[in-house]
């Protein structure tokens, strides 16, 4: 839509709204208040800060509820006082009362009371800050790296947890329930911020710095979040999900992530897809274990064409059910609902089933391969690359034929 | 005295000058915006001038007809012509001189204009000078103050660069103390003569400027001269330490302490990594690919050591497919000292190369750097 078209639409809309309320200021107030109330009523909002699902978020919640109450009461008192004064001392033509300056007793009281309230709040707040900053009780570490516009997760070797070689994935962070996980967060390009409201507060991802964030989930399930530091064009599409699995399910997930690469069988569509992948995609995307025709390992070099120096590792693409910064589902709506709404006892099994062919969200995946920047705003047009020395921010348009896309989809489906 | 119209147009002129400067600084291409803004400047300046000349219908004060016709003395024509000379000389010599000339010329013309305008403001010379001051002092004072402070600060920095490090620290303390003491005195004795205060400030400033001139004729202190000639901030090789002048006490300058990837400790002949979140010392650290990663080397031995990061190989451009090792190292770190090192590794460990941290001259101790 062109600029002017937007403009006209907006104006028409505003005019009609104005007309609606022109003679009914009460209606306006009512509507505003109504939408506020309705907006706060969403029961199953997945990013609701008032519904903690783990001890860290609980600590925050226990602090924020009473403070919110105190602030609410103070707010009400102030509002009531203002309204009282406005009505009581309305100008009815009465003479202006005698003007005085200074009233020490009153001023001191009005300074001390808020100071006391703030002091009490501060004591509890500091307690919470220190609790949330603890790192010495960590049971598991996950490195989190942000870049425009997706998150990468890598799991350092932790033999007690069955991680004997580093695991790398993106979009969905998978962790065991009831485990004190410590995220070590950094960034490859600009500042991002990691936030899973149900599990903890926010933590900035700053290039060159490693900042920690505790995460622990009580129940298996999916916990959604999104980047909360404006980071450029597709900031709004930089989402993430945390998947909590029971300890057994997590062990299964870990084992699968470390499984060896299995090349597709000869003479299949997938095998042809593998060679398209080697030609078109491997310069950015790593698939661990993938070899070239001459047997040498295919090592991606995203640093040569992507500004952040990274592109998602696709080795086990089909083990996650979102892609492109969790902006798109990798599974169809129906299959997705089955996972999201699964009860916690069967959730793990549903999630671990991965993406089967009949569940694949063909539409979005194909649209992505056909022309990624058309479905997620990214800098890939050569004229936009001056500032980054010719490097892309995001995945570029690759001008693939439909034939190649068919092959690629068949191949990607083998990356379990 | 200043009509609303005058204020409006002078404001518009100044604003468009600022906008023009901003657009030159910020935009790559200023062609269109530059032309438009220049035209705006010319037009609004013209209108401002007109309003000044016609006094914009100001009838409150006696008109210039009744003022004395003899203009007072002015130094501005002289300054303006000096500026013009600089401008012309700058055209053939250097752009610094040219822009200096432009600035002097503009400043002098503005002062000149306001002066002659204010002289005709009324028949009352005292009032005229008040008018002039009211218009120009808010600009003159901050500019002169900034210039004066700049000269003093620059001179002070010359002093600090020429004296040795410990003298520098003492000087800093002494100067700081003098300023605090002076300030306190003025604060508790506000009735001190103004001329006395001014004299102290002027002499202090002159002293620093003189020190600065002496300092810069003296030259940089020895370490800085050496460091400059040896490329202090680049590490062209990780061989023997090249100079005793390198800063081995970087401990005091580490600002990253809290947010590093790992601290590598060398103690009792053992090299271990402390990683936030792992309770036990580690023998490997995990570093995300293509990500600038800071680590600290902490030398708890009794000798000097340096940490060496072996970051793989790059193929030579030569015809034989030779490869060259990529090594990065800290400087020599004194016993008990710390040094920071930034790593960035583009290829994963699965590319077949193992990345390592070692201590130069120590066998058998290494920390593996894993790149997933
Ligand atoms: Cu972001």
mmCIF file of C-alpha atoms and ligand atoms in Angstrom, chain A residues 147-151 190-193 227-232 234-235 238, ligand 1:
data_model
loop_
_atom_site.group_PDB
_atom_site.id
_atom_site.type_symbol
_atom_site.label_atom_id
_atom_site.label_comp_id
_atom_site.label_asym_id
_atom_site.label_seq_id
_atom_site.Cartn_x
_atom_site.Cartn_y
_atom_site.Cartn_z
ATOM 1 C CA UNK A 147 21.568 -11.625 16.091
ATOM 2 C CA UNK A 148 19.298 -9.892 13.604
ATOM 3 C CA UNK A 149 16.652 -11.459 13.863
ATOM 4 C CA UNK A 150 16.833 -14.826 15.568
ATOM 5 C CA UNK A 151 18.372 -16.502 18.606
ATOM 6 C CA UNK A 190 23.455 -5.084 17.956
ATOM 7 C CA UNK A 191 21.867 -5.125 21.405
ATOM 8 C CA UNK A 192 18.958 -7.523 21.798
ATOM 9 C CA UNK A 193 17.115 -8.587 24.917
ATOM 10 C CA UNK A 227 13.202 -9.766 21.791
ATOM 11 C CA UNK A 228 12.592 -6.687 23.931
ATOM 12 C CA UNK A 229 15.334 -4.339 22.814
ATOM 13 C CA UNK A 230 14.647 -2.622 19.518
ATOM 14 C CA UNK A 231 17.145 -4.192 17.155
ATOM 15 C CA UNK A 232 16.224 -3.043 13.684
ATOM 16 C CA UNK A 234 12.502 -7.211 11.991
ATOM 17 C CA UNK A 235 12.676 -6.652 15.730
ATOM 18 C CA UNK A 238 12.415 -11.816 16.606
HETATM 19 CU CU1 LIG C 1 16.500 -8.379 18.726
#
